[in-house]
CSV table of C-alpha atoms and ligand atoms in Angstrom, one decimal:
chain,number,residue,atom,x,y,z
A,1,VAL,CA,-76.7,78.5,14.3
A,2,LEU,CA,-80.2,78.8,15.8
A,3,ARG,CA,-81.9,78.0,12.5
A,4,GLY,CA,-79.7,74.9,12.1
A,5,PHE,CA,-80.1,73.8,15.7
A,6,ILE,CA,-83.9,74.1,15.6
A,7,GLY,CA,-84.7,73.1,12.0
A,8,ASP,CA,-82.5,70.0,11.7
A,9,PRO,CA,-80.5,69.4,14.9
A,10,MET,CA,-79.1,66.0,13.8
A,11,GLY,CA,-78.0,67.1,10.3
A,12,PHE,CA,-76.7,70.4,11.8
A,13,ALA,CA,-74.7,68.5,14.5
A,14,LEU,CA,-73.2,66.1,11.9
A,15,ARG,CA,-72.2,69.0,9.6
A,16,CYS,CA,-70.7,70.9,12.5
A,17,ALA,CA,-68.6,67.9,13.6
A,18,ARG,CA,-67.5,67.1,10.0
A,19,GLU,CA,-66.8,70.7,8.9
A,20,LYS,CA,-65.6,72.5,12.0
A,21,GLY,CA,-63.9,69.8,14.1
A,22,ALA,CA,-64.0,67.9,17.4
A,23,ILE,CA,-65.0,70.9,19.5
A,24,VAL,CA,-67.5,73.5,18.2
A,25,GLU,CA,-68.9,76.4,20.1
A,26,LEU,CA,-72.6,77.1,19.4
A,27,PRO,CA,-73.5,80.6,20.6
A,28,ILE,CA,-77.2,79.8,21.3
A,29,PRO,CA,-78.7,82.8,23.1
A,30,GLY,CA,-79.2,82.1,26.8
A,31,LEU,CA,-77.8,78.6,26.4
A,32,PRO,CA,-74.1,78.6,25.3
A,33,THR,CA,-73.4,75.2,24.0
A,34,VAL,CA,-70.3,73.3,22.9
A,35,LEU,CA,-70.6,70.3,20.7
A,36,ILE,CA,-67.9,67.7,21.2
A,37,SER,CA,-67.2,64.7,18.9
A,38,ASP,CA,-63.8,63.4,19.8
A,39,PRO,CA,-63.8,60.1,21.8
A,40,ALA,CA,-61.1,61.5,24.1
A,41,LEU,CA,-63.0,64.7,24.9
A,42,ILE,CA,-66.2,62.7,25.5
A,43,GLU,CA,-64.3,60.4,27.8
A,44,GLN,CA,-63.0,63.4,29.7
A,45,VAL,CA,-66.5,64.8,30.2
A,46,LEU,CA,-68.4,61.5,31.0
A,47,LEU,CA,-65.6,59.8,32.9
A,48,LYS,CA,-62.4,61.5,33.9
A,49,ASP,CA,-63.9,64.9,34.8
A,50,HIS,CA,-67.4,63.8,35.5
A,51,GLU,CA,-67.5,65.5,38.8
A,52,LEU,CA,-67.2,68.9,37.1
A,53,TYR,CA,-70.4,68.4,35.2
A,54,VAL,CA,-74.1,67.9,36.0
A,55,LYS,CA,-77.0,66.9,33.7
A,56,ASP,CA,-77.8,69.5,31.1
A,57,HIS,CA,-80.7,72.0,31.0
A,58,PHE,CA,-83.0,69.8,28.9
A,59,THR,CA,-82.6,66.6,31.0
A,60,ARG,CA,-83.2,68.6,34.2
A,61,LEU,CA,-86.6,69.6,32.9
A,62,LEU,CA,-87.6,66.0,33.6
A,63,THR,CA,-87.3,66.5,37.3
A,64,GLU,CA,-90.9,67.7,37.3
A,65,VAL,CA,-92.0,64.1,36.7
A,66,LEU,CA,-89.0,62.1,37.7
A,67,GLY,CA,-88.4,63.9,41.1
A,68,GLN,CA,-85.1,62.6,42.4
A,69,GLY,CA,-85.0,59.5,40.2
A,70,LEU,CA,-81.7,58.1,39.0
A,71,LEU,CA,-81.7,59.8,35.6
A,72,VAL,CA,-81.8,63.3,37.0
A,73,SER,CA,-80.4,63.2,40.5
A,74,GLU,CA,-76.9,64.3,41.2
A,75,GLY,CA,-73.9,64.1,43.6
A,76,ASP,CA,-73.9,61.9,46.7
A,77,PHE,CA,-77.6,61.3,46.5
A,78,TRP,CA,-77.3,59.9,43.0
A,79,ARG,CA,-74.3,57.8,44.0
A,80,ARG,CA,-76.2,56.2,46.9
A,81,GLN,CA,-79.2,55.4,44.8
A,82,ARG,CA,-77.1,54.0,42.0
A,83,ARG,CA,-75.2,51.7,44.4
A,84,MET,CA,-78.5,50.5,45.9
A,85,MET,CA,-80.1,49.9,42.5
A,86,GLN,CA,-77.2,48.3,40.7
A,87,PRO,CA,-77.8,44.7,42.0
A,88,ALA,CA,-81.3,44.8,40.6
A,89,PHE,CA,-79.7,45.0,37.1
A,90,HIS,CA,-77.1,42.2,37.7
A,91,HIS,CA,-77.1,39.7,34.8
A,92,LYS,CA,-78.4,37.0,37.1
A,93,ARG,CA,-81.5,39.1,37.8
A,94,ILE,CA,-81.9,39.9,34.1
A,95,ALA,CA,-82.2,36.2,33.4
A,96,ALA,CA,-85.3,36.2,35.6
A,97,TYR,CA,-86.8,39.1,33.6
A,98,ALA,CA,-86.1,37.3,30.3
A,99,ARG,CA,-89.1,35.0,30.8
A,100,ILE,CA,-91.4,38.0,31.0
A,101,MET,CA,-89.8,39.5,27.9
A,102,VAL,CA,-90.6,36.4,25.8
A,103,VAL,CA,-94.0,35.7,27.3
A,104,GLU,CA,-95.1,39.3,26.6
A,105,THR,CA,-93.7,39.3,23.1
A,106,ARG,CA,-95.5,36.0,22.3
A,107,ALA,CA,-98.7,37.5,23.6
A,108,MET,CA,-98.3,40.4,21.2
A,109,CYS,CA,-97.5,38.1,18.3
A,110,ASP,CA,-100.6,35.9,19.1
A,111,ALA,CA,-102.8,39.0,18.7
A,112,PHE,CA,-101.4,39.8,15.3
A,113,ARG,CA,-103.5,38.3,12.4
A,114,ASP,CA,-102.0,37.2,9.1
A,115,GLY,CA,-102.5,39.9,6.5
A,116,GLU,CA,-103.4,42.8,8.8
A,117,GLU,CA,-101.6,46.1,9.0
A,118,ARG,CA,-100.1,47.4,12.3
A,119,ASP,CA,-98.2,50.5,13.4
A,120,VAL,CA,-95.0,48.9,14.5
A,121,HIS,CA,-93.9,51.8,16.6
A,122,ALA,CA,-97.2,51.8,18.6
A,123,GLU,CA,-97.0,48.1,19.1
A,124,MET,CA,-93.4,48.1,20.3
A,125,MET,CA,-94.2,50.9,22.7
A,126,HIS,CA,-97.0,48.9,24.1
A,127,LEU,CA,-94.9,45.8,24.3
A,128,THR,CA,-91.9,47.3,26.1
A,129,LEU,CA,-94.1,49.2,28.5
A,130,ARG,CA,-95.8,45.9,29.5
A,131,ILE,CA,-92.4,44.3,29.9
A,132,VAL,CA,-91.0,46.9,32.1
A,133,ALA,CA,-94.3,47.0,34.1
A,134,ARG,CA,-94.2,43.3,34.7
A,135,ALA,CA,-90.4,43.3,35.5
A,136,LEU,CA,-91.1,46.0,38.1
A,137,PHE,CA,-94.3,44.9,39.6
A,138,GLY,CA,-94.8,41.3,38.5
A,139,ALA,CA,-98.4,40.3,38.9
A,140,GLY,CA,-98.9,43.3,41.1
A,141,ILE,CA,-100.1,45.5,38.2
A,142,SER,CA,-103.4,44.7,36.3
A,143,ASP,CA,-103.9,45.2,32.6
A,144,ALA,CA,-106.2,48.2,33.3
A,145,GLN,CA,-103.5,49.7,35.5
A,146,ALA,CA,-100.8,49.1,32.9
A,147,LYS,CA,-103.1,51.0,30.4
A,148,LEU,CA,-103.3,53.9,32.8
A,149,VAL,CA,-99.5,54.0,33.0
A,150,GLU,CA,-99.2,53.9,29.2
A,151,ALA,CA,-101.6,56.8,28.7
A,152,ALA,CA,-99.8,58.9,31.3
A,153,ILE,CA,-96.5,58.2,29.8
A,154,ALA,CA,-97.8,59.1,26.3
A,155,THR,CA,-99.0,62.5,27.7
A,156,MET,CA,-95.7,63.0,29.4
A,157,MET,CA,-93.8,62.3,26.1
A,158,GLN,CA,-96.2,64.7,24.3
A,159,ARG,CA,-95.2,67.4,26.8
A,160,TYR,CA,-91.5,67.0,26.0
A,161,LEU,CA,-91.9,66.4,22.3
A,162,GLY,CA,-91.0,69.9,21.3
A,163,ILE,CA,-88.2,70.1,23.8
A,164,LEU,CA,-85.4,70.2,21.4
A,165,GLY,CA,-87.4,71.9,18.7
A,166,SER,CA,-87.9,75.1,20.8
A,167,GLY,CA,-86.3,74.4,24.1
A,168,LEU,CA,-89.6,75.7,25.5
A,169,VAL,CA,-91.7,73.7,27.9
A,170,LEU,CA,-94.6,75.8,29.3
A,171,PRO,CA,-94.7,75.8,33.1
A,172,LEU,CA,-97.2,73.3,34.6
A,173,SER,CA,-98.8,76.1,36.7
A,174,LEU,CA,-100.3,77.7,33.6
A,175,PRO,CA,-104.1,77.0,33.4
A,176,THR,CA,-103.9,75.5,29.9
A,177,PRO,CA,-106.0,72.4,29.1
A,178,ALA,CA,-102.8,70.5,28.3
A,179,ALA,CA,-101.2,71.4,31.6
A,180,ARG,CA,-104.4,70.4,33.5
A,181,ARG,CA,-104.6,67.1,31.7
A,182,PHE,CA,-100.9,66.5,32.4
A,183,ARG,CA,-101.3,67.3,36.1
A,184,ARG,CA,-104.4,65.0,36.4
A,185,GLN,CA,-102.7,62.1,34.8
A,186,MET,CA,-99.6,62.5,36.8
A,187,ALA,CA,-101.7,62.6,40.0
A,188,GLU,CA,-103.5,59.4,39.0
A,189,LEU,CA,-100.2,57.7,38.2
A,190,ASP,CA,-98.8,58.8,41.6
A,191,ILE,CA,-101.8,57.3,43.4
A,192,LEU,CA,-101.4,54.1,41.4
A,193,LEU,CA,-97.6,53.7,42.0
A,194,LEU,CA,-97.7,54.7,45.6
A,195,GLY,CA,-100.6,52.3,46.2
A,196,ILE,CA,-98.6,49.4,44.7
A,197,ILE,CA,-95.5,50.4,46.7
A,198,GLU,CA,-97.4,50.7,50.0
A,199,ARG,CA,-99.2,47.4,49.6
A,200,ARG,CA,-96.0,45.7,48.8
A,201,ARG,CA,-94.1,47.2,51.7
A,202,SER,CA,-96.9,46.0,54.1
A,203,ALA,CA,-96.8,42.5,52.6
A,204,LEU,CA,-93.0,42.5,53.1
A,205,HIS,CA,-93.4,43.5,56.8
A,206,ALA,CA,-96.0,40.8,57.2
A,207,GLU,CA,-93.7,38.4,55.5
A,208,ALA,CA,-96.5,37.4,53.2
A,209,GLU,CA,-95.6,35.6,50.0
A,210,ALA,CA,-92.4,36.8,48.4
A,211,SER,CA,-92.3,38.4,44.9
A,212,ASP,CA,-89.4,38.1,42.6
A,213,ASP,CA,-89.6,41.4,40.8
A,214,LEU,CA,-87.6,44.6,40.6
A,215,LEU,CA,-89.8,46.4,43.1
A,216,ASP,CA,-89.2,43.6,45.6
A,217,MET,CA,-85.4,44.1,45.2
A,218,LEU,CA,-85.7,47.9,45.5
A,219,LEU,CA,-87.7,47.6,48.7
A,220,LYS,CA,-85.1,45.3,50.2
A,221,MET,CA,-82.1,47.3,49.1
A,222,GLN,CA,-80.3,49.3,51.8
A,223,ASP,CA,-77.2,51.5,51.8
A,224,GLU,CA,-74.1,51.0,54.0
A,225,ASP,CA,-75.9,52.7,56.9
A,226,GLY,CA,-78.9,50.3,56.6
A,227,ALA,CA,-81.2,53.0,55.3
A,228,ARG,CA,-83.8,52.0,52.8
A,229,MET,CA,-85.6,54.0,50.1
A,230,SER,CA,-88.7,56.0,51.2
A,231,ASN,CA,-92.0,55.4,49.3
A,232,ALA,CA,-91.6,58.8,47.6
A,233,GLN,CA,-88.1,57.8,46.4
A,234,LEU,CA,-89.4,54.4,45.2
A,235,ARG,CA,-92.1,56.3,43.3
A,236,ASP,CA,-89.4,58.4,41.6
A,237,GLU,CA,-87.3,55.4,40.7
A,238,CYS,CA,-90.3,53.4,39.3
A,239,MET,CA,-91.3,56.4,37.2
A,240,THR,CA,-87.8,56.7,35.9
A,241,LEU,CA,-87.6,53.1,35.0
A,242,PHE,CA,-90.9,53.3,33.2
A,243,LEU,CA,-89.8,56.4,31.3
A,244,ALA,CA,-86.1,55.5,30.6
A,245,GLY,CA,-86.8,51.8,30.2
A,246,HIS,CA,-89.5,51.5,27.6
A,247,GLU,CA,-89.4,54.0,24.7
A,248,THR,CA,-85.7,53.5,24.0
A,249,THR,CA,-86.0,49.7,23.6
A,250,ALA,CA,-89.3,50.2,21.6
A,251,LEU,CA,-87.4,52.4,19.2
A,252,THR,CA,-84.6,49.9,18.8
A,253,LEU,CA,-87.1,47.2,17.8
A,254,THR,CA,-89.1,49.6,15.5
A,255,TYR,CA,-86.0,50.5,13.6
A,256,CYS,CA,-84.9,46.9,13.4
A,257,VAL,CA,-88.2,46.1,11.7
A,258,HIS,CA,-87.7,49.0,9.3
A,259,LEU,CA,-84.1,48.1,8.4
A,260,LEU,CA,-84.9,44.4,8.0
A,261,GLY,CA,-87.9,45.2,5.9
A,262,LYS,CA,-85.6,47.0,3.4
A,263,ASP,CA,-83.0,44.3,3.3
A,264,PRO,CA,-84.4,40.9,2.4
A,265,ALA,CA,-80.9,39.2,2.5
A,266,ALA,CA,-80.3,40.3,6.1
A,267,GLU,CA,-83.9,39.2,7.0
A,268,ALA,CA,-83.3,35.8,5.4
A,269,ARG,CA,-80.0,35.4,7.3
A,270,LEU,CA,-81.8,36.3,10.5
A,271,HIS,CA,-84.5,33.7,9.9
A,272,GLN,CA,-81.9,31.1,9.1
A,273,GLU,CA,-80.1,31.8,12.4
A,274,LEU,CA,-83.4,31.6,14.3
A,275,ASP,CA,-84.5,28.4,12.6
A,276,THR,CA,-81.1,26.8,13.3
A,277,VAL,CA,-80.5,27.9,16.9
A,278,LEU,CA,-84.1,27.6,18.1
A,279,ALA,CA,-85.4,24.8,15.9
A,280,GLY,CA,-88.9,25.9,16.6
A,281,ARG,CA,-88.4,26.3,20.4
A,282,VAL,CA,-89.4,29.5,22.2
A,283,PRO,CA,-86.2,31.6,22.7
A,284,GLN,CA,-84.7,31.8,26.2
A,285,VAL,CA,-81.8,33.6,27.8
A,286,ASP,CA,-79.4,30.8,27.3
A,287,ASP,CA,-79.8,31.3,23.5
A,288,LEU,CA,-78.3,34.8,23.6
A,289,GLN,CA,-74.8,33.7,23.1
A,290,GLN,CA,-75.7,31.9,19.9
A,291,LEU,CA,-78.0,34.5,18.4
A,292,VAL,CA,-75.0,36.4,17.0
A,293,PHE,CA,-76.6,37.7,13.9
A,294,THR,CA,-79.7,38.8,15.8
A,295,ARG,CA,-77.5,40.7,18.2
A,296,ALA,CA,-75.6,42.2,15.2
A,297,VAL,CA,-79.0,43.5,13.8
A,298,ILE,CA,-79.7,45.1,17.2
A,299,ASN,CA,-76.3,46.8,17.2
A,300,GLU,CA,-76.6,48.1,13.7
A,301,SER,CA,-80.1,49.5,14.6
A,302,LEU,CA,-78.6,51.2,17.7
A,303,ARG,CA,-75.8,52.5,15.5
A,304,LEU,CA,-77.9,54.0,12.8
A,305,TYR,CA,-80.8,55.1,14.9
A,306,PRO,CA,-79.5,55.6,18.5
A,307,PRO,CA,-82.6,56.1,20.6
A,308,ALA,CA,-80.7,58.3,23.0
A,309,TRP,CA,-79.2,60.3,20.1
A,310,SER,CA,-78.1,63.2,22.3
A,311,ILE,CA,-76.5,63.2,25.7
A,312,GLY,CA,-76.0,66.5,27.6
A,313,ARG,CA,-74.0,67.8,30.5
A,314,GLU,CA,-73.6,71.3,32.0
A,315,ALA,CA,-70.3,72.5,33.4
A,316,SER,CA,-70.9,73.1,37.1
A,317,THR,CA,-67.7,75.1,37.4
A,318,ASP,CA,-65.2,77.0,35.1
A,319,THR,CA,-63.0,74.4,33.5
A,320,SER,CA,-61.2,73.5,30.3
A,321,LEU,CA,-61.7,71.0,27.5
A,322,GLY,CA,-59.4,70.3,24.6
A,323,GLY,CA,-57.4,73.4,25.3
A,324,TYR,CA,-60.4,75.7,25.4
A,325,ARG,CA,-61.9,77.5,28.4
A,326,ILE,CA,-65.3,76.2,29.4
A,327,ARG,CA,-67.4,78.6,31.5
A,328,LYS,CA,-69.6,77.4,34.3
A,329,GLY,CA,-73.2,76.9,32.9
A,330,THR,CA,-72.0,75.9,29.4
A,331,GLN,CA,-74.0,73.0,27.9
A,332,ILE,CA,-71.9,70.2,26.5
A,333,TRP,CA,-73.6,68.3,23.7
A,334,ILE,CA,-72.5,64.8,22.9
A,335,SER,CA,-74.3,62.9,20.2
A,336,PRO,CA,-74.0,59.1,19.7
A,337,TYR,CA,-75.8,59.8,16.3
A,338,ILE,CA,-72.6,61.7,15.2
A,339,MET,CA,-70.2,59.2,16.7
A,340,HIS,CA,-71.9,56.3,15.0
A,341,ARG,CA,-71.3,57.9,11.6
A,342,ASP,CA,-67.6,58.2,11.9
A,343,LEU,CA,-66.3,57.0,8.6
A,344,ALA,CA,-62.9,56.0,10.1
A,345,HIS,CA,-64.6,53.3,12.1
A,346,PHE,CA,-67.8,52.6,10.2
A,347,PRO,CA,-67.0,52.4,6.4
A,348,ASP,CA,-70.2,53.0,4.4
A,349,ALA,CA,-71.6,54.4,7.6
A,350,GLU,CA,-75.1,55.3,6.3
A,351,THR,CA,-75.7,51.7,5.2
A,352,PHE,CA,-77.3,49.0,7.3
A,353,ARG,CA,-74.7,46.3,7.4
A,354,PRO,CA,-75.2,44.0,10.4
A,355,GLU,CA,-72.3,41.8,9.3
A,356,ARG,CA,-69.8,44.5,10.4
A,357,TRP,CA,-70.5,43.4,14.0
A,358,LEU,CA,-69.7,39.7,13.4
A,359,ASP,CA,-65.9,39.7,13.7
A,360,GLY,CA,-65.5,41.3,17.1
A,361,LEU,CA,-65.8,45.0,16.0
A,362,GLU,CA,-67.4,46.0,19.3
A,363,LYS,CA,-64.3,45.0,21.3
A,364,GLU,CA,-61.9,46.5,18.8
A,365,LEU,CA,-63.5,50.0,18.7
A,366,PRO,CA,-61.9,52.7,20.8
A,367,ARG,CA,-64.2,53.6,23.7
A,368,TYR,CA,-66.8,56.3,23.2
A,369,VAL,CA,-67.1,55.6,19.4
A,370,PHE,CA,-70.1,53.2,19.7
A,371,MET,CA,-71.9,54.6,22.7
A,372,PRO,CA,-75.7,53.9,22.5
A,373,PHE,CA,-75.9,53.6,26.3
A,374,GLY,CA,-73.6,56.6,27.1
A,375,GLY,CA,-70.5,56.0,29.3
A,376,GLY,CA,-68.7,56.7,32.5
A,377,PRO,CA,-70.4,56.3,35.9
A,378,ARG,CA,-73.8,57.4,34.5
A,379,ILE,CA,-73.8,54.8,31.8
A,380,CYS,CA,-77.3,53.4,31.3
A,381,ILE,CA,-78.1,51.1,34.3
A,382,GLY,CA,-80.5,49.2,32.1
A,383,ASN,CA,-78.2,48.4,29.2
A,384,ALA,CA,-78.0,44.6,29.8
A,385,PHE,CA,-81.7,44.6,30.4
A,386,ALA,CA,-82.3,46.4,27.1
A,387,LEU,CA,-80.0,44.3,25.0
A,388,THR,CA,-81.5,41.0,26.4
A,389,GLU,CA,-85.0,42.4,25.8
A,390,ALA,CA,-84.2,43.6,22.3
A,391,VAL,CA,-82.6,40.3,21.2
A,392,LEU,CA,-85.3,38.1,22.7
A,393,ALA,CA,-88.1,40.2,21.4
A,394,LEU,CA,-86.7,40.4,17.9
A,395,ALA,CA,-86.0,36.6,17.9
A,396,THR,CA,-89.5,35.9,19.1
A,397,ILE,CA,-91.1,38.1,16.5
A,398,ALA,CA,-88.9,37.1,13.5
A,399,GLN,CA,-89.2,33.4,14.4
A,400,ARG,CA,-92.9,33.7,13.8
A,401,MET,CA,-93.6,36.4,11.3
A,402,ARG,CA,-92.3,38.9,8.7
A,403,LEU,CA,-93.4,42.5,9.1
A,404,ARG,CA,-93.6,43.8,5.5
A,405,LEU,CA,-93.2,47.5,5.3
A,406,VAL,CA,-96.1,49.4,3.7
A,407,ASP,CA,-93.6,52.2,2.9
A,408,THR,CA,-89.9,51.4,2.4
A,409,ARG,CA,-88.8,55.0,2.5
A,410,ASP,CA,-86.7,55.9,5.5
A,411,PRO,CA,-88.8,57.4,8.2
A,412,GLU,CA,-88.6,61.1,8.9
A,413,LEU,CA,-87.1,61.5,12.3
A,414,VAL,CA,-88.2,63.6,15.2
A,415,PRO,CA,-85.2,64.3,17.4
A,416,THR,CA,-86.8,64.9,20.8
A,417,ILE,CA,-85.4,63.4,24.0
A,418,THR,CA,-85.3,60.2,22.0
A,419,LEU,CA,-85.0,59.7,18.2
A,420,ARG,CA,-88.6,58.9,17.1
A,421,PRO,CA,-90.0,58.3,13.7
A,422,LYS,CA,-92.5,61.0,12.6
A,423,GLY,CA,-95.9,59.3,12.3
A,424,PRO,CA,-96.7,55.6,12.3
A,425,LEU,CA,-94.4,53.0,10.8
A,426,ARG,CA,-96.9,50.7,9.1
A,427,ALA,CA,-96.2,47.1,8.3
A,428,CYS,CA,-98.3,44.1,7.1
A,429,VAL,CA,-98.2,40.9,9.2
A,430,GLU,CA,-97.1,37.8,7.2
A,431,ARG,CA,-96.9,34.8,9.4
A,432,ARG,CA,-94.0,32.4,8.6
A,433,GLU,CA,-94.9,28.9,7.6
A,434,ALA,CA,-93.9,27.2,10.9
A,435,ASP,CA,-96.0,29.7,12.9
A,436,ARG,CA,-99.1,29.1,10.6
A,437,HIS,CA,-99.1,25.4,11.6
A,438,GLU,CA,-98.6,26.3,15.3
A,439,THR,CA,-101.4,28.9,15.2
A,440,ARG,CA,-103.7,26.6,13.3
A,441,GLY,CA,-103.3,24.0,16.0
A,442,GLN,CA,-104.0,26.5,18.8
A,443,ASP,CA,-106.6,28.9,17.4
A,444,SER,CA,-110.0,27.3,17.3
A,445,ASN,CA,-111.6,30.5,15.8
A,446,PRO,CA,-109.2,31.9,13.2
A,447,PRO,CA,-110.2,35.2,11.7
A,448,ARG,CA,-111.4,35.3,8.1
A,449,ARG,CA,-108.7,36.5,5.6
B,1,HEM,C1,-82.0,50.5,23.8
B,1,HEM,C2,-82.4,50.9,25.0
B,1,HEM,C3,-81.8,52.0,25.9
B,1,HEM,C4,-80.9,53.0,25.5
B,1,HEM,C5,-80.4,53.3,24.1
B,1,HEM,C6,-80.6,53.7,26.7
B,1,HEM,C7,-79.7,54.8,26.7
B,1,HEM,C8,-79.3,55.5,27.9
B,1,HEM,C9,-78.3,56.5,27.9
B,1,HEM,C10,-77.5,57.0,26.7
B,1,HEM,C11,-78.2,56.9,29.2
B,1,HEM,C12,-77.2,57.9,29.8
B,1,HEM,C13,-77.7,59.3,29.7
B,1,HEM,C14,-76.7,60.3,30.2
B,1,HEM,O1,-75.5,60.0,30.4
B,1,HEM,O2,-77.1,61.4,30.4
B,1,HEM,C15,-79.2,56.1,30.0
B,1,HEM,C16,-79.4,56.2,31.3
B,1,HEM,C17,-80.3,55.5,32.1
B,1,HEM,N1,-81.1,54.5,31.6
B,1,HEM,FE1,-81.1,53.7,29.7
B,1,HEM,N2,-81.2,53.2,27.7
B,1,HEM,C18,-82.0,52.1,27.3
B,1,HEM,C19,-82.7,51.2,28.0
B,1,HEM,C20,-82.9,51.3,29.4
B,1,HEM,C21,-83.7,50.4,30.2
B,1,HEM,C22,-84.4,49.1,29.7
B,1,HEM,C23,-83.7,50.9,31.5
B,1,HEM,C24,-84.3,50.3,32.7
B,1,HEM,C25,-85.1,49.3,32.8
B,1,HEM,C26,-82.9,52.1,31.5
B,1,HEM,C27,-82.7,52.9,32.6
B,1,HEM,C28,-81.9,54.0,32.6
B,1,HEM,C29,-81.6,54.8,33.8
B,1,HEM,C30,-82.2,54.6,35.2
B,1,HEM,C31,-80.6,55.7,33.5
B,1,HEM,C32,-79.9,56.7,34.4
B,1,HEM,C33,-78.7,56.1,35.0
B,1,HEM,C34,-77.9,57.0,35.9
B,1,HEM,O3,-77.8,58.2,35.6
B,1,HEM,O4,-77.3,56.5,36.8
B,1,HEM,N3,-82.5,52.4,30.2
B,1,HEM,N4,-79.8,55.3,29.1
């Protein structure tokens, strides 16, 4: 079990579910784990009995950087924070962030030169971090500060990279160079975030000019007793939104580029939709309803490569599940990666077929079969934000260029907290005809090809 779990956790989980059934006990030393892959059992853990479970051992390791942020907090405290933060993710608010999403994606495309090679994963990470930074802080974060955040988050990710490989994350108190660098970058990030938060709170008191970003909403939110979030809590929530809100969407876009690069027919259909619906205009939030194929591509990418491929809980009390006794402390392992390969619901499950989403499949599927954003009360708070961002960014990119894969082999995957490609995903920029004209008109100093 250990060899399977450590060596190839995704393949191992898939084999367990297919060969052993809907509930499988994995006797991992020190960390008894039960893998569940039946939608009804998943619903029981995430929704019906959610009060009997807390976040799992691996997720809890993130408290050292996320403090009491929404992803890791529990109980009444979590409930109060979720209630306060929910309005900031209302679809009306997301329409306001949509402009940022398109502006930032266009800026990225402007910097791409025809014929050059780029690492799509690195570019998408950069893009989605800038989007979440601007959505959070508006103009209140400079480019240099955004770079500092990006570097700190990269270090943070590095620290947790091996998390599922070995389950071992060395304590930060050890005097290793990596731990020292980590502590230094986190301290810099804290100073930066707290500085922005304090300045904004003072501006709010002085009733200086109003901002229209997420931080502004979070500062104004209050619970039923009129209490507002402290600066330390705002710091934890900002850190959480940075961490939870950028890599997942970056991966969705990265895998879209990979999947489209291998399927010229789907790519042509996407271009056709964009040319018809947008007719050369810049995409906007009102176009979402009509960009049905674009959305189908996003769904199919989320199905095949769910960025949050593994969701965990820990039983906080003795209980039962599917007729078995579950002891307090047992880790419950749920994997959207497995669920999304259920042949009963997804024929030809390993194949990229965006068309499967065109005839209302998402509404017909039983709950907890397609679950890229989890489920129950702890479902991803940013799911509408993420879907809007993914559709608008993909539309903006594909309207202007093709990204031709340098290597069409499927990427090797690294299943850490998220499902990352191992190494860069290289693609060559090929501007589409319409964009060449537009760029020619705007760029007075085009690079030599
Ligand atoms: C494709 C993109 C995304 C995917 C696949 C994704 C997936 C998930 C999943 C599966 C969970 C639930 C984890 C659990 O139950 O243990 C979650 C929670 C969360 N996500 Fe996302 N997410 C995405 C984008 C975002 C974005 C854009 C934001 C914010 C801007 C965000 C913020 C959060 C937060 C704060 C939580 C914790 C919610 C809570 O526990 O109340 N996510 N996400």
